[in-house]
PDB file of C-alpha atoms in Angstrom:
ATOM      1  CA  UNK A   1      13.862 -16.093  12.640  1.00  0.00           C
ATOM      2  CA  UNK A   2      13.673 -15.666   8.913  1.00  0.00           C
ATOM      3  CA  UNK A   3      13.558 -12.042   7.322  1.00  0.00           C
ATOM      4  CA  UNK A   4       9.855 -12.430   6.536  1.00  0.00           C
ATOM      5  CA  UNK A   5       8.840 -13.860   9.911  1.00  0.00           C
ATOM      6  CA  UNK A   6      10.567 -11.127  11.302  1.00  0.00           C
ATOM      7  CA  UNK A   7       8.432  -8.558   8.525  1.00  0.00           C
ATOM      8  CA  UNK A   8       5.713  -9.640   9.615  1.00  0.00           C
ATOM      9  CA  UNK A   9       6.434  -9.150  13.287  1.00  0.00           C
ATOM     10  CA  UNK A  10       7.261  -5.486  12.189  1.00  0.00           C
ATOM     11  CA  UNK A  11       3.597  -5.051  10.237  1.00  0.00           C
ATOM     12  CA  UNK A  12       1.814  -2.753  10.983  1.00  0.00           C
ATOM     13  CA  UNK A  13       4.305  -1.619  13.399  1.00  0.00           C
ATOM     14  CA  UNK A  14       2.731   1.806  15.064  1.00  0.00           C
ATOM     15  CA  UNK A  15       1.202   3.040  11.543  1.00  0.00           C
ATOM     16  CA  UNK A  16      -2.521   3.464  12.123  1.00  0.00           C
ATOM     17  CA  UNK A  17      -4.666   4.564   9.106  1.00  0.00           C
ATOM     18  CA  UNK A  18      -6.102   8.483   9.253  1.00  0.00           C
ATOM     19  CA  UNK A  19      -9.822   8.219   9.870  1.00  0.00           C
ATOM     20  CA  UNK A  20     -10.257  11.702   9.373  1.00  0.00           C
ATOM     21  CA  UNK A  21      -8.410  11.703   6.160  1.00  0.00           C
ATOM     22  CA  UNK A  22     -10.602  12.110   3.075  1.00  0.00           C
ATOM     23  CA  UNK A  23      -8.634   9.172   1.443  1.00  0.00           C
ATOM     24  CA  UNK A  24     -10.345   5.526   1.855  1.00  0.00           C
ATOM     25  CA  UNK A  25      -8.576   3.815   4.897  1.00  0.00           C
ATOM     26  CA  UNK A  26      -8.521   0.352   2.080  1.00  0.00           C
ATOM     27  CA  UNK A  27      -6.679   2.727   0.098  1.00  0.00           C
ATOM     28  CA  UNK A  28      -4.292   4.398   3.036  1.00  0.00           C
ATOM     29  CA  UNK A  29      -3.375   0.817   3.855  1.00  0.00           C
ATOM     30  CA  UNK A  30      -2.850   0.055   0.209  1.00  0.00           C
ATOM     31  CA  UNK A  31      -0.336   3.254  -0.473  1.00  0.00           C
ATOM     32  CA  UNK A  32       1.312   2.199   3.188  1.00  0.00           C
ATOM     33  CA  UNK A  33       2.013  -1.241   1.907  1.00  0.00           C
ATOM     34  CA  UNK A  34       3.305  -0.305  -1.613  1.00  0.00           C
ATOM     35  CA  UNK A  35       5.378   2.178   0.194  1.00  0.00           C
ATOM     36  CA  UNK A  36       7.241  -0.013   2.670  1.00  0.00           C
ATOM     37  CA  UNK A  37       7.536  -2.843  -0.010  1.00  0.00           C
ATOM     38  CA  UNK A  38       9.469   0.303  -2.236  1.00  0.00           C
ATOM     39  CA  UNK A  39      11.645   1.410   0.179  1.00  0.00           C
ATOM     40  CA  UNK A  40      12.324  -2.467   1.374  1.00  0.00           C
ATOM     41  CA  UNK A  41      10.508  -1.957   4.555  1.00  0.00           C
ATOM     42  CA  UNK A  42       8.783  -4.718   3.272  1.00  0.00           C
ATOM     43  CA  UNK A  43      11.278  -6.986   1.848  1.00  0.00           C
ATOM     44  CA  UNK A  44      10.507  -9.663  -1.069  1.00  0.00           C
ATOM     45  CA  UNK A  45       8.598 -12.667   0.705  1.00  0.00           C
ATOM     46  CA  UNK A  46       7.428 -11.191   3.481  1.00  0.00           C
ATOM     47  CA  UNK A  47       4.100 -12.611   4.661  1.00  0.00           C
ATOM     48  CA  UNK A  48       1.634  -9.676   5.557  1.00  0.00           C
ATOM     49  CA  UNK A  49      -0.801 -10.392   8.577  1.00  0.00           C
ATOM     50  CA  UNK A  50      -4.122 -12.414   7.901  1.00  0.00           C
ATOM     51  CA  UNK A  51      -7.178 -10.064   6.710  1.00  0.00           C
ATOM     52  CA  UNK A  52      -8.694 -10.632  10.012  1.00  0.00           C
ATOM     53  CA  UNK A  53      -5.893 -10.421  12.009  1.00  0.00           C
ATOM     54  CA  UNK A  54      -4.987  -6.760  10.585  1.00  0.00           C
ATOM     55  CA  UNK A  55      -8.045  -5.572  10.593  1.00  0.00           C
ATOM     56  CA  UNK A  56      -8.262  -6.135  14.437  1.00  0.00           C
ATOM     57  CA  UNK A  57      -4.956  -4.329  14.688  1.00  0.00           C
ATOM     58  CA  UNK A  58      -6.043  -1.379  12.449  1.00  0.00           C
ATOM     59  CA  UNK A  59      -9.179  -1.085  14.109  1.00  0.00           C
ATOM     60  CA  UNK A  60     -10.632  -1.875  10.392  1.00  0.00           C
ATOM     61  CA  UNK A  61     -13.531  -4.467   9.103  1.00  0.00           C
ATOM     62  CA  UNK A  62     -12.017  -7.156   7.643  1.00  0.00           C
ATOM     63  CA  UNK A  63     -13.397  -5.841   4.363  1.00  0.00           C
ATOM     64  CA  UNK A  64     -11.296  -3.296   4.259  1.00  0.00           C
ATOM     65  CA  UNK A  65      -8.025  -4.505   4.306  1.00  0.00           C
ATOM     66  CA  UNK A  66      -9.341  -7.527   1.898  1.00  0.00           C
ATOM     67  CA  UNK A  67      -9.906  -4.936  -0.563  1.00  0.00           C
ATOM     68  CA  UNK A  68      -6.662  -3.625  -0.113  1.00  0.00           C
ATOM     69  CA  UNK A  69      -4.780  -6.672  -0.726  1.00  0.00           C
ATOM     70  CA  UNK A  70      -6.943  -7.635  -3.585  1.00  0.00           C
ATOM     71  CA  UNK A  71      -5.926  -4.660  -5.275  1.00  0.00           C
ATOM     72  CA  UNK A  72      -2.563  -4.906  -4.142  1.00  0.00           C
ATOM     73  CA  UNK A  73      -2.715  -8.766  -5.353  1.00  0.00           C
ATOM     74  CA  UNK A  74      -4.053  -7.274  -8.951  1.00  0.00           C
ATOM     75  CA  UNK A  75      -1.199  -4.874  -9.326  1.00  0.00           C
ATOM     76  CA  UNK A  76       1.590  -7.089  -8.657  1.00  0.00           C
ATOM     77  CA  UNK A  77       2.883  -6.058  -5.052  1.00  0.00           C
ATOM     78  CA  UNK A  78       1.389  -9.068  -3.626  1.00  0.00           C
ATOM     79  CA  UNK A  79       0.586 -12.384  -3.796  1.00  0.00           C
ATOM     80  CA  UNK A  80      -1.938 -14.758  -1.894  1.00  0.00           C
ATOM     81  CA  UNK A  81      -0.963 -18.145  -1.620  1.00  0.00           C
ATOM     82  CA  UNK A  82      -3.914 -19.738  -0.164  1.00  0.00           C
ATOM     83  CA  UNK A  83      -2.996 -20.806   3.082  1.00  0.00           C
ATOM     84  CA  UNK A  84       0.540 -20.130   2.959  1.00  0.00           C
ATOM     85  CA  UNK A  85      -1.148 -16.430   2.802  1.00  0.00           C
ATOM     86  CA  UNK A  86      -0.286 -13.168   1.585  1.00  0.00           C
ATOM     87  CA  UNK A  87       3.760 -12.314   0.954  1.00  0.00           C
ATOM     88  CA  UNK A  88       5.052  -9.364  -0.797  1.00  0.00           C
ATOM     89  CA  UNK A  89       6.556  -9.941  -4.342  1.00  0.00           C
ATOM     90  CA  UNK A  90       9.753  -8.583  -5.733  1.00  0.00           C
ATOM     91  CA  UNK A  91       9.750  -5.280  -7.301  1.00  0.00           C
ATOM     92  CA  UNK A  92      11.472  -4.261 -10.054  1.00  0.00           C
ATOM     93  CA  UNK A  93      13.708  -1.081 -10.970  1.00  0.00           C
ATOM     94  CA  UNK A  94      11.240   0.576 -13.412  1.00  0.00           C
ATOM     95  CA  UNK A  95       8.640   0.123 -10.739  1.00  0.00           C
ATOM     96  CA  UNK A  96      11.172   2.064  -7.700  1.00  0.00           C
ATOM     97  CA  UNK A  97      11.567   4.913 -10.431  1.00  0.00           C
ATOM     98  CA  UNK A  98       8.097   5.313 -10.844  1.00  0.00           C
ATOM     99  CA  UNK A  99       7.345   5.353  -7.483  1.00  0.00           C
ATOM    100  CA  UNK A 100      10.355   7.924  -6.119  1.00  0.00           C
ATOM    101  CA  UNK A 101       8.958  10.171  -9.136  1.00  0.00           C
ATOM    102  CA  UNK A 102       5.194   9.507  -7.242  1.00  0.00           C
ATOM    103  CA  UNK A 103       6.711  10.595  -3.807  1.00  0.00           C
ATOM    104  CA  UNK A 104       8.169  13.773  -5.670  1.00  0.00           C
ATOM    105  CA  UNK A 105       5.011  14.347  -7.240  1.00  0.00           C
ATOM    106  CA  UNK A 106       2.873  13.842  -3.759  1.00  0.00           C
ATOM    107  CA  UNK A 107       5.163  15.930  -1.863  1.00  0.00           C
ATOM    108  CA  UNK A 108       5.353  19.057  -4.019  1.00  0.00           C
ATOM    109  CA  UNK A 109       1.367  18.918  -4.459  1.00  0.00           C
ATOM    110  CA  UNK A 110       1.448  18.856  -0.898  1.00  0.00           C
ATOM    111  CA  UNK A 111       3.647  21.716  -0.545  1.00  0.00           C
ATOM    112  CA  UNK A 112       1.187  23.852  -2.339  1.00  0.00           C
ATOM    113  CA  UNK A 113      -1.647  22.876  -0.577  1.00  0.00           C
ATOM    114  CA  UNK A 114      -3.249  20.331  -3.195  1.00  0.00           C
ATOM    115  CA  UNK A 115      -5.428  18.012  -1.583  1.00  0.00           C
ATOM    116  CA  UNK A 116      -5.537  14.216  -2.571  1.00  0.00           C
ATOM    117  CA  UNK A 117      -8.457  14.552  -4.687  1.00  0.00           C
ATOM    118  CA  UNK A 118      -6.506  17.990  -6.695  1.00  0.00           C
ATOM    119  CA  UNK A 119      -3.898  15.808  -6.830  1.00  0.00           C
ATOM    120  CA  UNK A 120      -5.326  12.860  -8.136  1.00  0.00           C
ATOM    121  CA  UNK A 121      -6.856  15.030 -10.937  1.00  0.00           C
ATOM    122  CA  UNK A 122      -4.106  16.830 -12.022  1.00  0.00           C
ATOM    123  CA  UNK A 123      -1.952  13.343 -12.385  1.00  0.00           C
ATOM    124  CA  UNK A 124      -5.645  12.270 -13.946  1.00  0.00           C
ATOM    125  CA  UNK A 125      -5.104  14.991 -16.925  1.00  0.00           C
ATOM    126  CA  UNK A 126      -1.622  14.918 -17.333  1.00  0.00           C
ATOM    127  CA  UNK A 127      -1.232  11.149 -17.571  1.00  0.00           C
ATOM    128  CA  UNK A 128      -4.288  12.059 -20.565  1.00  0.00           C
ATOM    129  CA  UNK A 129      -2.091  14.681 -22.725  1.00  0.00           C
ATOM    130  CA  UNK A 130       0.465  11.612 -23.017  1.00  0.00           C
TER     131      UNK A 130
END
């Protein structure tokens, strides 16, 4: 078994999006998949589950998690190959230093008690004075 057959054994794995969370579950399953393909959960080439077939596993419409890899698809993390499907792209360094300064970011607005949203617009006005 190749690394990405065996990725995509692996996806979802036991993560479940939070239907009580106030975030969009398109856009918990979008953050969970940038995430993983970060930290290398998610390795380069690594074909995700079909839209249909995930959203049956997430308990999702099918709309959902095609948003989620559209978006995904327009920001560079993945790309669909028609029927080859969808397969996580390489990631480079600037990217991974962006993203552990996110997680720093996320965690310490956590810590106070920020909520997404507070969170969201506080990144929203600082990103605004730059």
């Amino acid at each position: 078994m190749t690394p990405a057959e065996s990725g995509l054994a692996r996806f979802p794995g036991s993560w479940k999006p939070n239907t009580g969370s106030s975030v969009p579950l398109f856009e918990q399953l979008r953050l969970n998949i940038i995430e993983r393909a970060d930290d290398g959960t998610l390795a380069p080439g690594t074909r995700l589950p079909a839209v249909r077939s995930l959203a049956a596993d997430l308990g999702v419409a099918p709309h959902t998690v095609a948003r989620a890899y559209k978006e995904l698809e327009a920001a560079g993390v993945v790309a669909t190959r028609g029927r080859n499907g969808t397969v996580v792209c390489a990631r480079d360094e600037a990217w991974g230093s962006l993203s552990a300064a996110a997680a720093k970011f996320a965690a310490a607005a956590k810590a106070q008690g920020a909520s997404f949203a507070e969170a969201v617009q506080l990144l929203a006005a600082a990103y605004d004075r730059q």
